[in-house]
Every structure is written in C-alpha cells, then in structure tokens.
C-alpha cells in the first residue's frame, strides 16, 4: 500500500528529481525558443511554420507543468527560474534572427536533445520502479519524436 513516490529510497529519489529537473530546464528553454520562432519566422512557409511552432510551445508549456508537478509529488521544491534553467540546459536560447530553415534545424537538434534527456530519465525511473515518472517521460519522448519527424520532413526535398 502507499504512493509509489513515497516508497522510493532517498538516493533514487534524488536521481529521479535530478532527471526531472534537467528535462524541465530543457523543455522550458525550448518553449521560449519555439515561441520566439513563432513570432519571428519569415518566408513563403510563414503560415504553416507559425502554426507548427505554436503547437510546439503549447505542447512544451504543458510538458513543463507535468514535469514540475511530478517533482512536487516527491515533496521537493520545483525550480522555476530561467537563469537556472539556462545554466543547466544543454539547449541554448536563441535570438530568433535567422531564416526559417535555420529555425527548423535548431529546433530539430533540440528535440533530439530532449528525447535523449527523457530517455535517460525513463531508464532511471524504470530501475527504481517509478512507473509514473517512466510513463510521463515516455509520453514526452513521443511528443518530441513526433515534432522531430515534422521538422525533419520540412528539410526533405525528395521522397524518402
Ligand atoms: Fe501567436
């Protein structure tokens, strides 16, 4: 009986929270970047890219919330400062002053980074029987892998 989060030993809990915080940091930086690109994208594909980047930041905003709230379920303080997110994120912020193709390329690389950060989290959670974090990380991987596919498709000029 009892909550899964309450049964996890302290050292495992620290590792899981560390992974969740890493994912939260990178998801948060990527949210702002996708919204920045949503505002500043230019070119003949303005319409669909403006829409796609909006779908991304909306999804990522929701993802941030779910990751932070999983941290709270361990009764741990959830980081909420961009300065800290930027200092620990492998994803960097962007000034948005590039063409559409460069925006797609940078977001694609970021989605791959997120997918691998979340895969590591998935594995840690799995090792410690934290099925809820495992499920959350898995669903976030699905979202990032899907966006990566959509972004990659824009860069192809011939059929696969
Ligand atoms: Fe908008």
XYZ file of N, CA and C and ligand atoms in Angstrom:
481
model
N 0.843 -1.202 0.000
C 0.000 0.000 0.000
C 0.882 1.256 0.000
N 0.328 2.334 -0.438
C 1.027 3.618 -0.372
C 1.409 4.147 -1.748
N 1.754 5.408 -1.773
C 2.110 6.067 -3.030
C 3.445 5.559 -3.556
N 3.545 5.406 -4.849
C 4.813 4.996 -5.475
C 5.916 6.001 -5.110
N 5.612 7.283 -5.204
C 6.620 8.318 -4.923
C 7.154 8.219 -3.496
N 6.306 7.797 -2.568
C 6.703 7.727 -1.155
C 7.545 6.499 -0.858
N 7.505 5.507 -1.733
C 8.228 4.251 -1.477
C 9.645 4.239 -2.049
N 9.974 5.263 -2.826
C 11.291 5.285 -3.476
C 12.357 5.780 -2.495
N 13.457 5.049 -2.438
C 14.503 5.388 -1.464
C 15.135 6.752 -1.788
N 15.680 7.428 -0.764
C 16.158 8.812 -0.941
C 17.181 9.008 -2.066
N 18.145 8.074 -2.222
C 19.158 8.298 -3.264
C 18.543 8.165 -4.653
N 17.606 7.219 -4.802
C 16.911 7.058 -6.083
C 16.038 8.273 -6.358
N 15.388 8.752 -5.316
C 14.534 9.936 -5.447
C 15.358 11.124 -5.937
N 16.554 11.304 -5.384
C 17.424 12.415 -5.795
C 17.790 12.295 -7.274
N 18.081 11.074 -7.717
C 18.424 10.862 -9.140
C 17.236 11.160 -10.052
N 16.066 10.711 -9.627
C 14.858 10.938 -10.441
C 14.529 12.430 -10.506
N 14.604 13.106 -9.361
C 14.308 14.545 -9.333
C 15.331 15.317 -10.177
N 16.582 14.879 -10.117
C 17.631 15.495 -10.946
C 17.277 15.375 -12.435
N 16.853 14.187 -12.848
C 16.460 13.958 -14.241
C 15.227 14.758 -14.633
N 14.275 14.829 -13.726
C 13.061 15.620 -13.991
C 13.409 17.101 -14.129
N 14.345 17.576 -13.287
C 14.727 18.988 -13.331
C 15.484 19.309 -14.615
N 16.319 18.378 -15.039
C 17.029 18.557 -16.313
C 16.022 18.662 -17.468
N 15.063 17.754 -17.470
C 14.031 17.764 -18.522
C 13.195 19.039 -18.439
N 12.887 19.469 -17.226
C 12.114 20.704 -17.039
C 12.886 21.905 -17.582
N 14.187 21.975 -17.270
C 15.022 23.088 -17.724
C 15.049 23.150 -19.253
N 15.298 22.012 -19.870
C 15.428 21.992 -21.337
C 14.076 22.224 -22.017
N 13.024 21.689 -21.444
C 11.685 21.910 -22.004
C 11.318 23.390 -21.926
N 11.690 24.041 -20.819
C 11.348 25.453 -20.621
C 12.093 26.349 -21.606
N 13.386 26.076 -21.801
C 14.164 26.879 -22.757
C 13.597 26.685 -24.167
N 13.216 25.448 -24.474
C 12.677 25.144 -25.807
C 11.291 25.784 -26.014
N 10.515 25.897 -24.963
C 9.204 26.557 -25.060
C 9.381 27.998 -25.547
N 10.285 28.714 -24.876
C 10.527 30.113 -25.232
C 11.103 30.236 -26.635
N 11.976 29.291 -26.991
C 12.593 29.344 -28.323
C 11.546 29.125 -29.414
N 10.660 28.171 -29.213
C 9.619 27.898 -30.210
C 8.669 29.089 -30.335
N 8.391 29.754 -29.211
C 7.506 30.929 -29.282
C 8.224 32.095 -29.967
N 9.494 32.266 -29.673
C 10.316 33.275 -30.340
C 10.258 33.053 -31.873
N 10.430 31.807 -32.298
C 10.409 31.498 -33.732
C 8.996 31.669 -34.305
N 7.988 31.344 -33.528
C 6.590 31.571 -33.922
C 6.378 33.048 -34.273
N 6.986 33.922 -33.486
C 6.847 35.365 -33.737
C 7.691 35.821 -34.923
N 8.902 35.321 -35.031
C 9.880 35.923 -35.948
C 10.115 35.174 -37.256
N 9.424 34.044 -37.450
C 9.640 33.295 -38.690
C 9.199 34.135 -39.902
N 9.935 33.979 -40.998
C 9.608 34.690 -42.231
C 9.713 33.713 -43.410
N 9.289 34.147 -44.563
C 9.442 33.341 -45.779
C 8.110 32.796 -46.276
N 8.185 32.048 -47.386
C 6.979 31.543 -48.049
C 6.227 30.511 -47.214
N 6.913 29.899 -46.257
C 6.252 28.897 -45.394
C 5.810 29.531 -44.067
N 5.668 30.845 -44.072
C 5.318 31.524 -42.816
C 4.105 30.885 -42.130
N 3.031 30.689 -42.881
C 1.775 30.210 -42.282
C 1.936 28.896 -41.534
N 2.337 27.826 -42.245
C 2.463 26.536 -41.560
C 3.531 26.504 -40.460
N 4.622 27.248 -40.643
C 5.661 27.235 -39.594
C 5.211 28.016 -38.359
N 4.537 29.142 -38.598
C 3.965 29.919 -37.486
C 3.044 29.002 -36.663
N 2.255 28.183 -37.342
C 1.330 27.243 -36.672
C 2.071 26.116 -35.968
N 3.030 25.517 -36.666
C 3.771 24.392 -36.084
C 4.532 24.832 -34.825
N 5.181 25.992 -34.901
C 5.939 26.471 -33.735
C 4.990 26.762 -32.561
N 3.778 27.206 -32.876
C 2.786 27.411 -31.804
C 2.401 26.075 -31.161
N 2.161 25.064 -32.002
C 1.830 23.735 -31.454
C 2.947 23.252 -30.539
N 4.187 23.533 -30.941
C 5.333 23.101 -30.132
C 5.365 23.817 -28.789
N 5.248 25.148 -28.794
C 5.379 25.810 -27.480
C 4.194 25.515 -26.581
N 3.028 25.285 -27.170
C 1.873 24.911 -26.338
C 2.080 23.528 -25.715
N 2.547 22.585 -26.513
C 2.844 21.236 -26.005
C 3.933 21.307 -24.923
N 4.975 22.067 -25.183
C 6.112 22.116 -24.256
C 5.730 22.808 -22.945
N 4.862 23.809 -23.057
C 4.390 24.511 -21.856
C 3.655 23.536 -20.939
N 2.812 22.712 -21.545
C 2.099 21.678 -20.791
C 3.093 20.653 -20.216
N 4.091 20.311 -21.009
C 5.118 19.370 -20.561
C 5.874 19.876 -19.342
N 6.230 21.165 -19.364
C 6.918 21.771 -18.213
C 6.109 21.574 -16.951
N 4.816 21.837 -17.077
C 3.924 21.766 -15.919
C 3.877 20.344 -15.362
N 3.773 19.367 -16.241
C 3.700 17.970 -15.805
C 5.006 17.527 -15.147
N 6.139 17.961 -15.695
C 7.436 17.603 -15.122
C 7.615 18.237 -13.741
N 7.277 19.524 -13.638
C 7.417 20.224 -12.348
C 6.479 19.611 -11.306
N 5.291 19.246 -11.740
C 4.327 18.698 -10.780
C 4.691 17.273 -10.353
N 5.424 16.539 -11.196
C 5.931 15.238 -10.750
C 7.003 15.451 -9.660
N 7.833 16.507 -9.832
C 8.823 16.841 -8.789
C 8.103 17.123 -7.462
N 7.008 17.863 -7.533
C 6.255 18.191 -6.319
C 5.663 16.951 -5.652
N 5.375 15.930 -6.453
C 4.822 14.700 -5.873
C 5.860 13.964 -5.016
N 7.141 14.328 -5.186
C 8.199 13.805 -4.311
C 8.441 14.743 -3.128
N 7.610 15.766 -3.022
C 7.724 16.749 -1.949
C 9.064 17.501 -2.015
N 9.471 17.822 -3.247
C 10.722 18.550 -3.479
C 10.374 19.877 -4.161
N 11.140 20.912 -3.837
C 10.930 22.223 -4.465
C 11.174 22.129 -5.972
N 10.272 22.685 -6.770
C 10.431 22.684 -8.229
C 11.112 23.978 -8.661
N 12.192 23.848 -9.414
C 12.924 25.027 -9.908
C 12.025 25.801 -10.869
N 12.054 27.136 -10.756
C 11.194 27.944 -11.619
C 11.878 29.181 -12.161
N 13.222 29.168 -12.177
C 13.954 30.350 -12.658
C 14.616 30.078 -14.003
N 14.381 30.992 -14.946
C 15.022 30.845 -16.261
C 16.544 30.880 -16.154
N 17.076 31.680 -15.223
C 18.541 31.753 -15.087
C 19.109 30.371 -14.758
N 18.412 29.625 -13.916
C 18.872 28.279 -13.550
C 18.629 27.314 -14.708
N 17.470 27.436 -15.339
C 17.179 26.571 -16.493
C 18.271 26.724 -17.563
N 18.637 27.981 -17.851
C 19.642 28.231 -18.888
C 21.009 27.686 -18.493
N 21.343 27.796 -17.226
C 22.679 27.361 -16.792
C 22.823 25.842 -16.848
N 21.735 25.099 -16.707
C 21.881 23.643 -16.703
C 21.360 22.979 -17.975
N 20.747 23.732 -18.863
C 20.156 23.145 -20.061
C 21.190 22.933 -21.166
N 21.146 21.775 -21.800
C 22.000 21.539 -22.967
C 21.429 22.288 -24.183
N 20.188 22.718 -24.080
C 19.553 23.519 -25.140
C 19.770 24.994 -24.814
N 20.247 25.741 -25.809
C 20.549 27.151 -25.575
C 19.439 28.044 -26.105
N 19.325 29.239 -25.536
C 18.344 30.180 -26.067
C 18.855 30.754 -27.395
N 17.981 31.478 -28.090
C 18.275 31.909 -29.452
C 17.701 33.308 -29.664
N 18.399 34.118 -30.452
C 17.865 35.473 -30.671
C 16.758 35.515 -31.730
N 16.579 34.423 -32.470
C 15.485 34.368 -33.444
C 15.752 35.119 -34.742
N 16.988 35.581 -34.915
C 17.306 36.350 -36.126
C 17.961 35.466 -37.185
N 17.241 34.431 -37.587
C 17.738 33.518 -38.630
C 16.588 33.188 -39.571
N 16.912 32.581 -40.714
C 15.842 32.226 -41.643
C 15.107 30.959 -41.177
N 14.025 30.670 -41.884
C 13.148 29.573 -41.463
C 13.881 28.230 -41.413
N 14.736 28.003 -42.400
C 15.454 26.730 -42.433
C 16.336 26.550 -41.194
N 17.051 27.601 -40.820
C 17.909 27.529 -39.630
C 17.067 27.340 -38.366
N 15.879 27.934 -38.330
C 14.974 27.719 -37.181
C 14.587 26.244 -37.093
N 14.223 25.660 -38.232
C 13.831 24.245 -38.246
C 15.003 23.366 -37.805
N 16.183 23.669 -38.311
C 17.367 22.854 -37.966
C 17.686 22.928 -36.477
N 17.600 24.117 -35.898
C 17.933 24.234 -34.471
C 16.867 23.556 -33.609
N 15.604 23.701 -33.984
C 14.543 23.038 -33.206
C 14.645 21.520 -33.326
N 15.014 21.049 -34.500
C 15.173 19.598 -34.690
C 16.283 19.055 -33.773
N 17.416 19.751 -33.738
C 18.510 19.313 -32.852
C 18.058 19.339 -31.387
N 17.283 20.346 -31.024
C 16.787 20.462 -29.645
C 15.820 19.333 -29.288
N 14.967 18.969 -30.243
C 14.006 17.878 -29.974
C 14.765 16.575 -29.744
N 15.864 16.400 -30.465
C 16.695 15.197 -30.267
C 17.337 15.222 -28.880
N 17.806 16.390 -28.464
C 18.379 16.530 -27.118
C 17.339 16.186 -26.057
N 16.138 16.727 -26.218
C 15.063 16.457 -25.249
C 14.726 14.975 -25.197
N 14.653 14.370 -26.374
C 14.322 12.954 -26.435
C 15.361 12.134 -25.675
N 16.637 12.486 -25.816
C 17.656 11.682 -25.131
C 17.719 11.989 -23.634
N 17.496 13.226 -23.236
C 17.402 13.552 -21.795
C 16.262 12.760 -21.161
N 15.142 12.691 -21.855
C 13.968 11.982 -21.322
C 14.160 10.470 -21.344
N 14.921 9.973 -22.315
C 15.206 8.531 -22.356
C 16.038 8.129 -21.133
N 17.007 8.987 -20.767
C 17.821 8.712 -19.573
C 16.934 8.725 -18.322
N 16.007 9.666 -18.270
C 15.076 9.744 -17.138
C 14.196 8.495 -17.064
N 13.732 8.073 -18.218
C 12.913 6.865 -18.331
C 13.621 5.659 -17.718
N 14.889 5.544 -18.042
C 15.671 4.411 -17.570
C 15.886 4.453 -16.061
N 16.208 5.632 -15.544
C 16.385 5.779 -14.082
C 15.080 5.438 -13.364
N 13.976 5.975 -13.881
C 12.671 5.736 -13.254
C 12.329 4.247 -13.297
N 12.621 3.633 -14.405
C 12.345 2.203 -14.580
C 13.143 1.363 -13.575
N 14.417 1.714 -13.419
C 15.286 0.974 -12.482
C 14.767 1.013 -11.052
N 14.087 2.106 -10.707
C 13.637 2.275 -9.322
C 12.139 2.041 -9.136
N 11.493 1.485 -10.162
C 10.062 1.176 -10.017
C 9.174 2.404 -9.969
N 9.662 3.521 -10.538
C 8.843 4.736 -10.563
C 8.073 4.782 -11.886
N 6.964 4.064 -11.887
C 6.203 3.900 -13.131
C 5.579 5.199 -13.602
N 5.220 6.063 -12.671
C 4.567 7.322 -13.066
C 5.547 8.240 -13.805
N 6.774 8.351 -13.280
C 7.781 9.175 -13.972
C 8.148 8.529 -15.300
N 8.226 7.209 -15.277
C 8.532 6.484 -16.515
C 7.476 6.771 -17.587
N 6.219 6.748 -17.187
C 5.118 6.996 -18.125
C 5.145 8.436 -18.636
N 5.400 9.375 -17.732
C 5.473 10.787 -18.124
C 6.617 11.003 -19.113
N 7.794 10.467 -18.776
C 8.964 10.638 -19.653
C 8.703 9.981 -21.013
N 8.047 8.828 -20.995
C 7.724 8.146 -22.257
C 6.791 8.997 -23.114
N 5.788 9.579 -22.497
C 4.850 10.381 -23.284
C 5.512 11.660 -23.800
N 6.460 12.201 -23.028
C 7.194 13.380 -23.519
C 8.126 12.987 -24.687
N 8.708 11.791 -24.625
C 9.535 11.320 -25.750
C 8.672 11.217 -27.009
N 7.469 10.683 -26.862
C 6.573 10.560 -28.019
C 6.297 11.928 -28.636
N 6.072 12.928 -27.795
C 5.800 14.284 -28.305
C 7.021 14.840 -29.044
N 8.206 14.690 -28.447
C 9.411 15.264 -29.079
C 9.805 14.504 -30.345
N 9.633 13.191 -30.325
C 9.936 12.407 -31.533
C 8.978 12.774 -32.669
N 7.730 13.053 -32.315
C 6.752 13.444 -33.341
C 7.104 14.812 -33.931
N 7.448 15.766 -33.059
C 7.845 17.081 -33.578
C 9.131 16.961 -34.412
N 10.039 16.097 -33.991
C 11.288 15.911 -34.754
C 10.969 15.407 -36.163
N 10.033 14.464 -36.244
C 9.614 13.964 -37.569
C 9.045 15.113 -38.409
N 8.172 15.911 -37.821
C 7.535 17.004 -38.575
C 8.573 18.023 -39.051
N 9.521 18.339 -38.178
C 10.565 19.301 -38.545
C 11.454 18.727 -39.650
N 11.841 17.461 -39.488
C 12.722 16.783 -40.449
C 12.075 16.736 -41.824
N 10.756 16.520 -41.856
C 10.047 16.430 -43.134
C 10.146 17.730 -43.929
N 10.246 18.861 -43.222
C 10.380 20.155 -43.904
C 11.714 20.288 -44.638
N 12.716 19.547 -44.156
C 14.060 19.694 -44.712
C 14.301 18.775 -45.921
N 13.334 17.868 -46.171
C 13.500 16.922 -47.278
C 12.983 17.525 -48.579
N 13.735 17.309 -49.630
C 13.313 17.845 -50.935
C 12.862 16.728 -51.872
N 13.131 15.480 -51.467
C 12.693 14.343 -52.290
C 11.963 13.346 -51.399
N 11.228 12.436 -52.034
C 10.504 11.417 -51.269
C 11.503 10.514 -50.541
N 11.097 10.037 -49.374
C 12.005 9.205 -48.554
C 12.290 7.880 -49.212
Fe 0.683 33.711 -31.593
